[in-house]
């Protein structure tokens, strides 16, 4: 994570870089450099001084630090309970979408541009679950519409399963800044919304893309290599059992083309299961 701070005010001819005044031209150059380096998200308008925080933390005794940590834990467990309670009120996907959009219990919402809710056929036999929206999904507001989504579409087409026949969603409806891995707390707060989507869709098969999705839904810590390619079971709160198949995430396949054959086999298994 980048911990630099750059402040550029509209009506001045200078900027402030890590607390030091710099010429506007230099400030612009620094900004361009961030963009070239791939920085595509900012976390706040107030630039925190992380070094000062570190110094304070190291001089504080653990007794003073602990309440802040437990306050954070309390806040996220309260948010989880709130999410769970809200979900029970949602009788349709539209209700649920409106609830997710109005839910403020996950901080990711405030750095994201869009709430990316599930998309597709509400009566789908196949529900596809990924991790979290990326930059394209955050911009467009739909899951799997970027490079990973294009590969996913091709794999689905190869087994005669058009994207429009599926329901596609993510564990998290908001993009973590810079595509960082979501924290356990963020996943926990958003999971009730996903569980409710599963209950409302009632798919025949859940296809889990990548370890994060599979670990969150199946509540385990297994690696994707251990899980992929075999049918497991997801049990809803009402005790209904749904077949769940994990496979590699398309983003991983874009980086590791050698694994595509295994993913192809997984998609064939999916096709056979749907034909049963
Ligand atoms: N990766 C995901 O896990 N989900 C998306 O929607 C896009 C990329």
mmCIF file of C-alpha atoms and ligand atoms in Angstrom:
data_model
loop_
_atom_site.group_PDB
_atom_site.id
_atom_site.type_symbol
_atom_site.label_atom_id
_atom_site.label_comp_id
_atom_site.label_asym_id
_atom_site.label_seq_id
_atom_site.Cartn_x
_atom_site.Cartn_y
_atom_site.Cartn_z
ATOM 1 C CA UNK A 1 0.000 0.000 0.000
ATOM 2 C CA UNK A 2 1.235 3.493 -0.884
ATOM 3 C CA UNK A 3 1.536 5.674 2.205
ATOM 4 C CA UNK A 4 2.567 8.893 0.453
ATOM 5 C CA UNK A 5 0.334 11.891 0.710
ATOM 6 C CA UNK A 6 -0.168 14.420 -2.062
ATOM 7 C CA UNK A 7 -2.434 17.405 -1.738
ATOM 8 C CA UNK A 8 -3.295 19.617 -4.697
ATOM 9 C CA UNK A 9 -5.670 22.517 -4.089
ATOM 10 C CA UNK A 10 -7.557 23.947 -7.037
ATOM 11 C CA UNK A 11 -6.954 27.614 -6.303
ATOM 12 C CA UNK A 12 -3.270 27.588 -5.372
ATOM 13 C CA UNK A 13 -0.149 27.332 -7.506
ATOM 14 C CA UNK A 14 1.536 24.818 -5.237
ATOM 15 C CA UNK A 15 0.890 21.350 -3.847
ATOM 16 C CA UNK A 16 1.902 19.591 -0.645
ATOM 17 C CA UNK A 17 3.819 16.323 -0.912
ATOM 18 C CA UNK A 18 4.369 14.423 2.343
ATOM 19 C CA UNK A 19 3.974 17.656 4.302
ATOM 20 C CA UNK A 20 6.342 19.724 2.124
ATOM 21 C CA UNK A 21 5.278 22.499 -0.234
ATOM 22 C CA UNK A 22 6.087 21.665 -3.884
ATOM 23 C CA UNK A 23 5.559 23.587 -7.134
ATOM 24 C CA UNK A 24 2.285 22.775 -8.900
ATOM 25 C CA UNK A 25 4.223 21.382 -11.869
ATOM 26 C CA UNK A 26 6.073 18.975 -9.547
ATOM 27 C CA UNK A 27 2.838 18.007 -7.830
ATOM 28 C CA UNK A 28 1.333 17.184 -11.253
ATOM 29 C CA UNK A 29 4.414 15.102 -12.113
ATOM 30 C CA UNK A 30 4.075 13.165 -8.875
ATOM 31 C CA UNK A 31 0.393 12.542 -9.637
ATOM 32 C CA UNK A 32 1.266 11.312 -13.157
ATOM 33 C CA UNK A 33 3.890 9.042 -11.664
ATOM 34 C CA UNK A 34 1.288 7.515 -9.297
ATOM 35 C CA UNK A 35 -1.011 6.861 -12.257
ATOM 36 C CA UNK A 36 1.796 5.254 -14.307
ATOM 37 C CA UNK A 37 2.694 3.103 -11.306
ATOM 38 C CA UNK A 38 -0.861 1.742 -11.320
ATOM 39 C CA UNK A 39 -2.340 3.653 -8.379
ATOM 40 C CA UNK A 40 -6.040 3.744 -9.160
ATOM 41 C CA UNK A 41 -7.630 4.292 -5.782
ATOM 42 C CA UNK A 42 -7.322 6.757 -2.935
ATOM 43 C CA UNK A 43 -8.424 5.906 0.536
ATOM 44 C CA UNK A 44 -9.323 9.271 1.949
ATOM 45 C CA UNK A 45 -9.037 12.998 1.524
ATOM 46 C CA UNK A 46 -7.250 13.429 4.842
ATOM 47 C CA UNK A 47 -3.753 12.006 4.468
ATOM 48 C CA UNK A 48 -2.879 10.180 7.688
ATOM 49 C CA UNK A 49 0.696 10.424 8.924
ATOM 50 C CA UNK A 50 1.445 6.716 9.311
ATOM 51 C CA UNK A 51 4.902 7.333 10.751
ATOM 52 C CA UNK A 52 3.434 9.459 13.541
ATOM 53 C CA UNK A 53 0.823 6.751 14.230
ATOM 54 C CA UNK A 54 3.588 4.156 14.500
ATOM 55 C CA UNK A 55 5.546 6.246 16.973
ATOM 56 C CA UNK A 56 2.469 6.853 19.114
ATOM 57 C CA UNK A 57 1.544 3.178 19.058
ATOM 58 C CA UNK A 58 5.003 2.067 20.119
ATOM 59 C CA UNK A 59 5.060 4.434 23.109
ATOM 60 C CA UNK A 60 1.580 3.456 24.251
ATOM 61 C CA UNK A 61 1.201 0.476 26.523
ATOM 62 C CA UNK A 62 -0.930 -2.420 25.309
ATOM 63 C CA UNK A 63 -3.738 -1.559 27.736
ATOM 64 C CA UNK A 64 -4.351 1.740 25.936
ATOM 65 C CA UNK A 65 -4.248 0.129 22.495
ATOM 66 C CA UNK A 66 -6.630 -2.743 23.255
ATOM 67 C CA UNK A 67 -9.901 -0.814 23.576
ATOM 68 C CA UNK A 68 -9.511 0.597 20.036
ATOM 69 C CA UNK A 69 -9.033 -2.914 18.641
ATOM 70 C CA UNK A 70 -12.033 -4.293 20.468
ATOM 71 C CA UNK A 71 -14.083 -1.281 19.415
ATOM 72 C CA UNK A 72 -13.300 -2.150 15.806
ATOM 73 C CA UNK A 73 -14.262 -5.779 16.429
ATOM 74 C CA UNK A 74 -17.497 -4.682 18.096
ATOM 75 C CA UNK A 75 -18.288 -2.376 15.191
ATOM 76 C CA UNK A 76 -17.824 -5.109 12.634
ATOM 77 C CA UNK A 77 -19.750 -7.723 14.608
ATOM 78 C CA UNK A 78 -22.590 -5.205 15.042
ATOM 79 C CA UNK A 79 -22.478 -4.625 11.265
ATOM 80 C CA UNK A 80 -22.610 -8.408 10.652
ATOM 81 C CA UNK A 81 -25.680 -8.712 12.874
ATOM 82 C CA UNK A 82 -27.299 -5.732 11.182
ATOM 83 C CA UNK A 83 -26.618 -7.288 7.759
ATOM 84 C CA UNK A 84 -28.097 -10.622 8.904
ATOM 85 C CA UNK A 85 -31.241 -8.965 10.294
ATOM 86 C CA UNK A 86 -31.733 -6.833 7.191
ATOM 87 C CA UNK A 87 -31.400 -9.822 4.878
ATOM 88 C CA UNK A 88 -34.298 -11.655 6.496
ATOM 89 C CA UNK A 89 -36.560 -8.788 5.410
ATOM 90 C CA UNK A 90 -35.645 -9.209 1.738
ATOM 91 C CA UNK A 91 -38.235 -11.355 -0.014
ATOM 92 C CA UNK A 92 -37.000 -10.627 -3.540
ATOM 93 C CA UNK A 93 -33.679 -9.889 -5.221
ATOM 94 C CA UNK A 94 -34.831 -6.314 -5.815
ATOM 95 C CA UNK A 95 -35.518 -5.889 -2.070
ATOM 96 C CA UNK A 96 -32.094 -7.295 -1.312
ATOM 97 C CA UNK A 97 -30.363 -5.079 -3.869
ATOM 98 C CA UNK A 98 -31.994 -2.004 -2.319
ATOM 99 C CA UNK A 99 -30.883 -3.137 1.157
ATOM 100 C CA UNK A 100 -27.286 -3.663 0.055
ATOM 101 C CA UNK A 101 -27.267 -0.250 -1.608
ATOM 102 C CA UNK A 102 -28.486 1.444 1.557
ATOM 103 C CA UNK A 103 -26.236 -0.554 3.922
ATOM 104 C CA UNK A 104 -23.405 1.512 5.431
ATOM 105 C CA UNK A 105 -21.811 -1.163 7.628
ATOM 106 C CA UNK A 106 -18.881 -1.947 5.314
ATOM 107 C CA UNK A 107 -16.257 0.768 4.844
ATOM 108 C CA UNK A 108 -15.438 -0.505 1.330
ATOM 109 C CA UNK A 109 -18.637 1.132 0.143
ATOM 110 C CA UNK A 110 -17.126 4.557 0.701
ATOM 111 C CA UNK A 111 -14.049 4.053 -1.481
ATOM 112 C CA UNK A 112 -15.973 2.288 -4.276
ATOM 113 C CA UNK A 113 -17.755 3.993 -7.171
ATOM 114 C CA UNK A 114 -20.549 1.413 -7.471
ATOM 115 C CA UNK A 115 -22.390 -1.179 -5.465
ATOM 116 C CA UNK A 116 -21.954 -4.228 -7.696
ATOM 117 C CA UNK A 117 -24.902 -6.475 -6.898
ATOM 118 C CA UNK A 118 -25.498 -9.860 -8.554
ATOM 119 C CA UNK A 119 -26.579 -9.889 -12.166
ATOM 120 C CA UNK A 120 -28.328 -12.344 -14.451
ATOM 121 C CA UNK A 121 -31.188 -14.810 -14.505
ATOM 122 C CA UNK A 122 -33.020 -14.823 -11.139
ATOM 123 C CA UNK A 123 -34.149 -18.401 -11.894
ATOM 124 C CA UNK A 124 -30.698 -19.592 -12.915
ATOM 125 C CA UNK A 125 -29.670 -23.201 -12.400
ATOM 126 C CA UNK A 126 -26.069 -22.023 -12.069
ATOM 127 C CA UNK A 127 -24.978 -19.340 -9.637
ATOM 128 C CA UNK A 128 -21.406 -18.165 -10.183
ATOM 129 C CA UNK A 129 -19.571 -16.528 -7.280
ATOM 130 C CA UNK A 130 -16.317 -14.568 -7.509
ATOM 131 C CA UNK A 131 -14.399 -12.566 -4.942
ATOM 132 C CA UNK A 132 -14.989 -8.844 -5.444
ATOM 133 C CA UNK A 133 -15.487 -6.319 -8.227
ATOM 134 C CA UNK A 134 -12.362 -5.069 -9.990
ATOM 135 C CA UNK A 135 -11.810 -1.659 -11.586
ATOM 136 C CA UNK A 136 -14.027 -2.372 -14.643
ATOM 137 C CA UNK A 137 -16.847 -3.797 -12.543
ATOM 138 C CA UNK A 138 -16.627 -0.842 -10.158
ATOM 139 C CA UNK A 139 -16.880 1.566 -13.100
ATOM 140 C CA UNK A 140 -19.720 -0.252 -14.871
ATOM 141 C CA UNK A 141 -21.569 -1.574 -11.813
ATOM 142 C CA UNK A 142 -21.858 -5.201 -13.011
ATOM 143 C CA UNK A 143 -19.893 -8.305 -11.960
ATOM 144 C CA UNK A 144 -17.326 -9.905 -14.290
ATOM 145 C CA UNK A 145 -17.349 -7.407 -17.138
ATOM 146 C CA UNK A 146 -13.557 -6.916 -17.402
ATOM 147 C CA UNK A 147 -10.828 -9.233 -18.718
ATOM 148 C CA UNK A 148 -11.672 -12.015 -16.248
ATOM 149 C CA UNK A 149 -15.326 -11.691 -17.210
ATOM 150 C CA UNK A 150 -14.530 -12.083 -20.910
ATOM 151 C CA UNK A 151 -12.614 -15.280 -20.225
ATOM 152 C CA UNK A 152 -15.458 -16.519 -18.018
ATOM 153 C CA UNK A 153 -17.950 -15.839 -20.835
ATOM 154 C CA UNK A 154 -15.826 -17.879 -23.271
ATOM 155 C CA UNK A 155 -15.568 -20.811 -20.847
ATOM 156 C CA UNK A 156 -19.325 -20.745 -20.271
ATOM 157 C CA UNK A 157 -20.023 -20.608 -24.005
ATOM 158 C CA UNK A 158 -17.723 -23.609 -24.502
ATOM 159 C CA UNK A 159 -20.086 -25.716 -22.394
ATOM 160 C CA UNK A 160 -23.215 -24.230 -24.007
ATOM 161 C CA UNK A 161 -24.049 -22.123 -21.005
ATOM 162 C CA UNK A 162 -24.716 -18.525 -22.018
ATOM 163 C CA UNK A 163 -23.887 -15.910 -19.401
ATOM 164 C CA UNK A 164 -27.513 -14.663 -19.546
ATOM 165 C CA UNK A 165 -28.719 -18.069 -18.273
ATOM 166 C CA UNK A 166 -26.548 -17.818 -15.142
ATOM 167 C CA UNK A 167 -26.673 -15.593 -12.091
ATOM 168 C CA UNK A 168 -23.266 -14.011 -11.405
ATOM 169 C CA UNK A 169 -22.225 -12.350 -8.178
ATOM 170 C CA UNK A 170 -19.341 -11.789 -5.772
ATOM 171 C CA UNK A 171 -18.685 -12.274 -2.077
ATOM 172 C CA UNK A 172 -18.306 -8.499 -1.775
ATOM 173 C CA UNK A 173 -20.449 -5.960 -3.602
ATOM 174 C CA UNK A 174 -17.751 -3.285 -3.298
ATOM 175 C CA UNK A 175 -14.278 -3.113 -4.796
ATOM 176 C CA UNK A 176 -11.462 -3.183 -2.234
ATOM 177 C CA UNK A 177 -9.155 -0.203 -3.001
ATOM 178 C CA UNK A 178 -6.433 -1.158 -5.480
ATOM 179 C CA UNK A 179 -7.929 -4.704 -5.689
ATOM 180 C CA UNK A 180 -6.378 -5.670 -2.380
ATOM 181 C CA UNK A 181 -7.492 -8.924 -0.761
ATOM 182 C CA UNK A 182 -10.584 -8.294 1.366
ATOM 183 C CA UNK A 183 -10.126 -8.644 5.115
ATOM 184 C CA UNK A 184 -11.939 -11.385 7.052
ATOM 185 C CA UNK A 185 -14.076 -8.650 8.657
ATOM 186 C CA UNK A 186 -15.165 -7.261 5.278
ATOM 187 C CA UNK A 187 -16.050 -10.753 4.064
ATOM 188 C CA UNK A 188 -17.971 -11.525 7.269
ATOM 189 C CA UNK A 189 -20.051 -8.339 7.013
ATOM 190 C CA UNK A 190 -20.981 -8.995 3.362
ATOM 191 C CA UNK A 191 -21.613 -12.768 3.587
ATOM 192 C CA UNK A 192 -25.232 -12.497 4.833
ATOM 193 C CA UNK A 193 -26.108 -10.676 1.587
ATOM 194 C CA UNK A 194 -24.553 -13.466 -0.445
ATOM 195 C CA UNK A 195 -26.274 -16.209 1.583
ATOM 196 C CA UNK A 196 -29.633 -14.490 1.023
ATOM 197 C CA UNK A 197 -28.954 -14.277 -2.728
ATOM 198 C CA UNK A 198 -28.348 -18.044 -2.731
ATOM 199 C CA UNK A 199 -31.629 -18.637 -0.839
ATOM 200 C CA UNK A 200 -33.576 -16.455 -3.257
ATOM 201 C CA UNK A 201 -32.044 -17.890 -6.447
ATOM 202 C CA UNK A 202 -32.097 -21.547 -5.265
ATOM 203 C CA UNK A 203 -29.612 -22.659 -7.944
ATOM 204 C CA UNK A 204 -28.988 -26.300 -8.789
ATOM 205 C CA UNK A 205 -25.216 -25.726 -8.744
ATOM 206 C CA UNK A 206 -22.973 -23.043 -7.256
ATOM 207 C CA UNK A 207 -19.752 -22.465 -9.193
ATOM 208 C CA UNK A 208 -17.075 -20.948 -6.969
ATOM 209 C CA UNK A 209 -14.318 -19.024 -8.732
ATOM 210 C CA UNK A 210 -11.050 -19.100 -6.807
ATOM 211 C CA UNK A 211 -10.063 -19.847 -3.236
ATOM 212 C CA UNK A 212 -11.534 -16.714 -1.636
ATOM 213 C CA UNK A 213 -15.030 -17.473 -2.903
ATOM 214 C CA UNK A 214 -14.750 -21.187 -2.101
ATOM 215 C CA UNK A 215 -13.325 -20.600 1.400
ATOM 216 C CA UNK A 216 -15.996 -18.040 2.243
ATOM 217 C CA UNK A 217 -18.953 -20.090 0.989
ATOM 218 C CA UNK A 218 -17.757 -23.501 2.180
ATOM 219 C CA UNK A 219 -16.340 -22.059 5.400
ATOM 220 C CA UNK A 220 -12.947 -23.720 5.167
ATOM 221 C CA UNK A 221 -9.296 -22.793 4.642
ATOM 222 C CA UNK A 222 -8.446 -25.342 1.933
ATOM 223 C CA UNK A 223 -6.393 -24.349 -1.094
ATOM 224 C CA UNK A 224 -8.060 -24.079 -4.484
ATOM 225 C CA UNK A 225 -5.970 -27.039 -5.723
ATOM 226 C CA UNK A 226 -7.432 -29.193 -2.947
ATOM 227 C CA UNK A 227 -10.991 -28.082 -3.660
ATOM 228 C CA UNK A 228 -11.293 -27.690 -7.413
ATOM 229 C CA UNK A 229 -12.934 -30.211 -9.674
ATOM 230 C CA UNK A 230 -15.048 -32.128 -7.164
ATOM 231 C CA UNK A 231 -18.594 -31.539 -6.072
ATOM 232 C CA UNK A 232 -19.072 -30.388 -2.511
ATOM 233 C CA UNK A 233 -22.184 -29.182 -0.703
ATOM 234 C CA UNK A 234 -23.390 -25.846 0.525
ATOM 235 C CA UNK A 235 -26.185 -25.968 3.117
ATOM 236 C CA UNK A 236 -28.539 -22.996 3.385
ATOM 237 C CA UNK A 237 -29.894 -21.684 6.703
ATOM 238 C CA UNK A 238 -33.080 -23.712 5.979
ATOM 239 C CA UNK A 239 -31.039 -26.890 5.625
ATOM 240 C CA UNK A 240 -31.333 -27.160 1.836
ATOM 241 C CA UNK A 241 -28.283 -28.702 0.224
ATOM 242 C CA UNK A 242 -26.877 -27.274 -2.989
ATOM 243 C CA UNK A 243 -24.070 -28.815 -5.067
ATOM 244 C CA UNK A 244 -20.984 -26.574 -5.116
ATOM 245 C CA UNK A 245 -18.065 -26.881 -7.515
ATOM 246 C CA UNK A 246 -14.871 -24.858 -7.101
ATOM 247 C CA UNK A 247 -12.547 -24.004 -9.970
ATOM 248 C CA UNK A 248 -9.702 -21.621 -10.696
ATOM 249 C CA UNK A 249 -10.509 -17.931 -10.853
ATOM 250 C CA UNK A 250 -10.350 -16.632 -14.458
ATOM 251 C CA UNK A 251 -7.887 -13.917 -13.357
ATOM 252 C CA UNK A 252 -5.527 -16.731 -12.291
ATOM 253 C CA UNK A 253 -6.058 -18.520 -15.629
ATOM 254 C CA UNK A 254 -5.118 -15.316 -17.470
ATOM 255 C CA UNK A 255 -1.779 -15.402 -15.634
ATOM 256 C CA UNK A 256 -1.313 -19.200 -15.724
ATOM 257 C CA UNK A 257 -2.579 -20.455 -19.075
ATOM 258 C CA UNK A 258 -1.122 -23.913 -18.308
ATOM 259 C CA UNK A 259 -3.944 -24.507 -15.810
ATOM 260 C CA UNK A 260 -6.692 -23.957 -18.370
ATOM 261 C CA UNK A 261 -6.978 -27.697 -19.131
ATOM 262 C CA UNK A 262 -7.925 -28.392 -15.502
ATOM 263 C CA UNK A 263 -10.480 -25.583 -15.557
ATOM 264 C CA UNK A 264 -11.881 -27.013 -18.801
ATOM 265 C CA UNK A 265 -12.410 -30.363 -17.035
ATOM 266 C CA UNK A 266 -14.188 -28.569 -14.199
ATOM 267 C CA UNK A 267 -16.528 -26.868 -16.660
ATOM 268 C CA UNK A 268 -17.267 -30.250 -18.304
ATOM 269 C CA UNK A 269 -18.184 -31.613 -14.863
ATOM 270 C CA UNK A 270 -20.507 -28.678 -14.415
ATOM 271 C CA UNK A 271 -22.118 -29.399 -17.783
ATOM 272 C CA UNK A 272 -22.610 -33.084 -16.860
ATOM 273 C CA UNK A 273 -24.123 -32.173 -13.513
ATOM 274 C CA UNK A 274 -26.645 -29.879 -15.187
ATOM 275 C CA UNK A 275 -27.615 -32.683 -17.560
ATOM 276 C CA UNK A 276 -28.368 -35.109 -14.680
HETATM 277 N N1 LIG B 1 -12.985 -10.708 -10.208
HETATM 278 C C1 LIG B 1 -13.975 -11.094 -9.381
HETATM 279 O O1 LIG B 1 -13.769 -11.919 -8.484
HETATM 280 N N2 LIG B 1 -15.180 -10.575 -9.557
HETATM 281 C C2 LIG B 1 -15.465 -9.697 -10.521
HETATM 282 O O2 LIG B 1 -16.623 -9.259 -10.611
HETATM 283 C C3 LIG B 1 -14.425 -9.315 -11.373
HETATM 284 C C4 LIG B 1 -13.190 -9.829 -11.209
#
